[in-house]
Amino acid sequence: MASTTASNSNFKNYILVTLAYWGFTLTDGALRMLVLLYFNKIGYTPIQIAFLFLFYEVFGIVTNFLGGWIGSQLGLKVTLYTGIGLQVFSLIMLSFLNPGWAQWLSVLYVMVAQAFSGIAKDLTKMSSKSAIRLVVPQDAQSSLFKWVAVLTGSKNALKGVGFFLGSALLSSVGFINSLWIMAGGLALIMFSGLMLPKAMGKIKKKVKFSQLFSKSAEINILSAARFFLFGSRDVWFVVALPVFLRGTLGWSFYQVGGFLACWVIGYGIIQFLAPTLMQRFGSGRPPQSQTIRFWTFTLTAVPGAIALALQLGLPANIVIIAGLLVFGVVFAFNSAVHSYLVLAFTDDDKVALNVGFYYMANSGGRLVGTVLSGLVYQIFGLVGCLWTSMFFVFAAGLVSLKLPNPQPSKAIAWKAGDGE
């Protein structure tokens, strides 16, 4: 009876955490597209648009570094709903942007607002993914890999919906009204926090600040690989691709937002299905170090092939659409395996600290990728961004060569062939 009660409680907590993360993700994707398309529309250059997201990524790095420590001391409930509250604040702050301000002041104002959004995003992500490690018991019939894939895959699908939502809102109700609509919806989600346990993820012993720098070799290697992996995506996806579609190919707001939304949704679906597909067509064992190496080196060829096709003068529309489909599928498997391994390499009492450190590297890669996306595109165009992407993926593959296999005791809750 006690076991059943605990299981029901864990499932309830999983649902609450997932719903909170879903709500946040919708607004995060919509805000990204709103800012990008709105400022492109009023004449900002690619590098100026990239700088609008600079503080978003910088403060994401800081948040991930400190967020795990804060979560381990105060509990993941505090960090999760603090993140959602900061996103509401960021949306409201952006709504007071005045078109009559000088350009430098507008850029600075948006950068500060995006800083709050960056803090919010990484507090919410770190809290949600850490919570999964705590609510999935070690003797669960479904694997940790599957539960993580459900959360991450659905999140990415909803982020794609957010991309479309942002472009649709911008076209229909304008920039300011869109921000208020999203802030109101997200504020309602905060009430779900009343039903989560207060001490979830909180550890009894105090963690010294110096311990934030002390990580296992596995976490360090995986974090370095994550840095290059997500830098490889954002170096051409964040600024270069939407500006290329809008400015060079002449796509409308709806077409750009809709296409990127469909891509991210498809990416999320593949990530969601990754455990089932790998179990059915693979060995049936949980992901090992060679798993991530296979998918990373496979991904290396994709951006290079897209760049080469564009340089050969093949139809850009076809090349971009087909290339993105392949890139999305392979990248989704990479991301799904990464998300599993970081939890398989950590213990319950260190989950917030390790996940926070790991996603700090993720944010670092996104920061470098975002800045380079605007800078390289402005100088060398989309082809230059794609070659840079290939270099980043190759670096991630080289780093992963040093990654050992997870210990059986940590590769928890993986039941090959359980049918669930």
XYZ file of N, CA and C in Angstrom, residues 310-408:
297
model
N 24.653 23.717 -51.344
C 24.384 25.133 -51.626
C 25.493 25.742 -52.480
N 26.734 25.368 -52.200
C 27.858 25.886 -52.984
C 27.830 25.384 -54.425
N 27.270 24.197 -54.652
C 27.153 23.642 -56.002
C 25.980 24.244 -56.772
N 25.205 25.109 -56.104
C 24.110 25.802 -56.777
C 22.820 25.028 -56.867
N 22.660 23.980 -56.080
C 21.395 23.245 -56.068
C 20.285 24.113 -55.484
N 19.020 23.860 -55.831
C 17.912 24.703 -55.364
C 17.910 24.868 -53.844
N 18.037 26.109 -53.388
C 18.207 26.378 -51.955
C 17.021 25.897 -51.132
N 15.804 26.102 -51.640
C 14.617 25.680 -50.883
C 14.636 24.183 -50.602
N 14.945 23.396 -51.626
C 14.958 21.938 -51.481
C 16.098 21.499 -50.570
N 17.271 22.098 -50.773
C 18.449 21.736 -49.976
C 18.208 22.013 -48.491
N 17.660 23.198 -48.185
C 17.429 23.577 -46.792
C 16.400 22.658 -46.142
N 15.295 22.416 -46.821
C 14.233 21.587 -46.241
C 14.716 20.149 -46.031
N 15.321 19.556 -47.069
C 15.790 18.173 -46.954
C 16.927 18.062 -45.937
N 17.855 19.025 -45.985
C 18.985 19.005 -45.063
C 18.558 19.150 -43.615
N 17.592 20.015 -43.379
C 17.111 20.213 -42.009
C 16.401 18.973 -41.480
N 15.698 18.273 -42.350
C 15.019 17.052 -41.918
C 16.038 16.015 -41.427
N 17.096 15.822 -42.200
C 18.122 14.851 -41.815
C 18.845 15.313 -40.553
N 19.207 16.594 -40.526
C 19.902 17.147 -39.361
C 19.054 16.966 -38.104
N 17.749 17.245 -38.219
C 16.858 17.144 -37.062
C 16.761 15.737 -36.517
N 16.667 14.738 -37.409
C 16.556 13.350 -36.967
C 17.812 12.919 -36.217
N 18.983 13.170 -36.812
C 20.237 12.727 -36.200
C 20.524 13.506 -34.922
N 20.232 14.809 -34.945
C 20.460 15.627 -33.751
C 19.556 15.185 -32.609
N 18.323 14.781 -32.919
C 17.379 14.336 -31.884
C 17.895 13.107 -31.156
N 18.473 12.154 -31.889
C 19.043 10.972 -31.245
C 20.229 11.364 -30.363
N 21.063 12.280 -30.847
C 22.170 12.772 -30.040
C 21.681 13.368 -28.730
N 20.700 14.249 -28.826
C 20.205 14.950 -27.650
C 19.547 13.999 -26.657
N 18.773 13.023 -27.173
C 18.093 12.059 -26.300
C 19.100 11.223 -25.506
N 20.140 10.757 -26.172
C 21.157 9.953 -25.502
C 21.925 10.792 -24.491
N 22.239 12.027 -24.854
C 22.919 12.941 -23.930
C 22.098 13.138 -22.657
N 20.799 13.406 -22.826
C 19.935 13.682 -21.678
C 19.843 12.481 -20.743
N 19.909 11.286 -21.307
C 19.918 10.086 -20.480
C 21.253 9.915 -19.755
N 22.351 10.075 -20.475
C 23.664 9.792 -19.906
C 24.000 10.707 -18.731
N 23.588 11.979 -18.793
C 23.937 12.877 -17.685
C 23.268 12.413 -16.392
N 22.099 11.817 -16.489
C 21.426 11.289 -15.296
C 21.958 9.920 -14.910
N 22.364 9.130 -15.905
C 22.931 7.813 -15.610
C 24.293 7.938 -14.930
N 24.993 9.047 -15.167
C 26.316 9.245 -14.572
C 26.270 9.929 -13.208
N 25.076 10.224 -12.700
C 24.992 10.967 -11.444
C 24.205 10.195 -10.395
N 24.346 10.619 -9.140
C 23.632 10.017 -8.012
C 22.503 10.931 -7.567
N 21.545 10.365 -6.823
C 20.396 11.145 -6.371
C 20.804 12.412 -5.619
N 21.804 12.308 -4.726
C 22.130 13.446 -3.884
C 22.955 14.507 -4.598
N 23.334 14.235 -5.852
C 24.101 15.214 -6.610
C 23.390 15.628 -7.898
N 22.143 15.205 -8.049
C 21.493 15.379 -9.336
C 21.358 16.850 -9.722
N 20.923 17.713 -8.797
C 20.754 19.124 -9.136
C 22.087 19.773 -9.471
N 23.125 19.437 -8.703
C 24.449 20.012 -8.939
C 24.994 19.592 -10.301
N 24.912 18.305 -10.608
C 25.478 17.814 -11.863
C 24.684 18.262 -13.076
N 23.355 18.224 -12.965
C 22.526 18.667 -14.087
C 22.728 20.159 -14.329
N 22.838 20.948 -13.261
C 23.089 22.371 -13.412
C 24.410 22.641 -14.118
N 25.458 21.919 -13.719
C 26.773 22.078 -14.343
C 26.725 21.674 -15.807
N 26.047 20.576 -16.092
C 25.937 20.056 -17.456
C 25.229 21.050 -18.373
N 24.135 21.627 -17.881
C 23.405 22.576 -18.718
C 24.056 23.955 -18.742
N 25.010 24.189 -17.854
C 25.841 25.379 -17.984
C 26.673 25.264 -19.265
N 27.224 24.070 -19.500
C 27.971 23.831 -20.737
C 27.052 23.954 -21.952
N 25.828 23.462 -21.816
C 24.831 23.588 -22.874
C 24.601 25.053 -23.221
N 24.431 25.886 -22.186
C 24.209 27.316 -22.400
C 25.440 27.992 -22.987
N 26.626 27.533 -22.575
C 27.853 28.079 -23.144
C 27.932 27.816 -24.641
N 27.576 26.607 -25.057
C 27.551 26.293 -26.479
C 26.527 27.120 -27.227
N 25.368 27.313 -26.623
C 24.325 28.144 -27.245
C 24.775 29.592 -27.373
N 25.478 30.092 -26.349
C 25.980 31.469 -26.390
C 26.945 31.655 -27.554
N 27.950 30.788 -27.627
C 28.931 30.884 -28.709
C 28.254 30.700 -30.063
N 27.355 29.733 -30.148
C 26.645 29.495 -31.392
C 25.798 30.673 -31.825
N 25.110 31.308 -30.874
C 24.244 32.446 -31.188
C 25.051 33.627 -31.718
N 26.139 33.965 -31.027
C 26.979 35.097 -31.458
C 27.583 34.811 -32.834
N 28.109 33.593 -33.004
C 28.703 33.235 -34.291
C 27.654 33.169 -35.400
N 26.420 32.821 -35.048
C 25.352 32.736 -36.040
C 25.137 34.082 -36.723
N 25.138 35.152 -35.931
C 24.990 36.486 -36.514
C 26.267 36.968 -37.181
N 27.409 36.746 -36.526
C 28.691 37.250 -37.029
C 29.121 36.540 -38.306
N 29.126 35.209 -38.278
C 29.567 34.443 -39.454
C 28.600 34.636 -40.611
N 27.304 34.708 -40.330
C 26.332 34.907 -41.410
C 26.549 36.254 -42.098
N 26.802 37.287 -41.302
C 26.987 38.617 -41.873
C 28.238 38.679 -42.752
N 29.252 37.861 -42.450
C 30.510 37.897 -43.207
C 30.549 36.838 -44.308
N 30.153 35.615 -43.974
C 30.312 34.495 -44.907
C 28.997 33.876 -45.367
N 27.864 34.347 -44.847
C 26.579 33.814 -45.261
C 26.248 32.485 -44.604
N 25.152 31.872 -45.029
C 24.679 30.627 -44.423
C 25.672 29.484 -44.625
N 26.341 29.465 -45.764
C 27.316 28.390 -46.034
C 28.442 28.420 -45.003
N 28.904 29.615 -44.659
C 29.944 29.738 -43.638
C 29.476 29.217 -42.292
N 28.231 29.470 -41.957
C 27.665 28.973 -40.699
C 27.603 27.447 -40.689
N 27.286 26.863 -41.827
C 27.171 25.402 -41.915
C 28.537 24.726 -41.770
N 29.577 25.281 -42.380
C 30.917 24.713 -42.216
C 31.382 24.845 -40.775
N 31.045 25.963 -40.140
C 31.373 26.138 -38.717
C 30.643 25.101 -37.878
N 29.392 24.826 -38.231
C 28.602 23.812 -37.535
C 29.271 22.445 -37.630
N 29.766 22.094 -38.809
C 30.421 20.797 -38.985
C 31.660 20.690 -38.096
N 32.419 21.765 -38.004
C 33.607 21.772 -37.154
C 33.224 21.539 -35.692
N 32.143 22.171 -35.237
C 31.691 22.012 -33.850
C 31.258 20.574 -33.567
N 30.524 19.968 -34.492
C 30.077 18.586 -34.276
C 31.278 17.641 -34.208
N 32.241 17.858 -35.091
C 33.433 17.016 -35.096
C 34.178 17.127 -33.764
N 34.246 18.355 -33.225
C 34.888 18.559 -31.919
C 34.142 17.804 -30.824
N 32.801 17.812 -30.887
C 31.999 17.059 -29.904
C 32.300 15.569 -29.992
N 32.459 15.072 -31.202
C 32.776 13.663 -31.377
C 34.139 13.301 -30.812
N 35.130 14.172 -31.025
C 36.466 13.918 -30.495
C 36.451 13.888 -28.964
N 35.723 14.822 -28.354
C 35.628 14.859 -26.891
C 34.988 13.580 -26.364
N 33.952 13.083 -27.043
C 33.213 11.908 -26.563
C 34.029 10.623 -26.635
N 35.157 10.644 -27.344
C 36.012 9.459 -27.402
C 36.538 9.067 -26.028
N 36.596 10.042 -25.111
C 37.125 9.782 -23.769
C 36.043 9.356 -22.777
N 34.802 9.267 -23.241
C 33.690 8.974 -22.336
C 33.610 7.481 -22.023
N 33.600 7.089 -20.739
C 33.438 5.672 -20.384
C 31.967 5.262 -20.420
N 31.690 3.999 -20.218
C 30.311 3.518 -20.132
C 29.755 3.780 -18.730
N 28.435 4.040 -18.610
C 27.838 4.186 -17.272
C 27.950 2.890 -16.484
N 28.116 3.006 -15.169
C 28.139 1.816 -14.316
C 26.744 1.222 -14.239
N 26.627 -0.103 -14.173
C 25.297 -0.730 -14.130
C 24.411 -0.202 -13.017
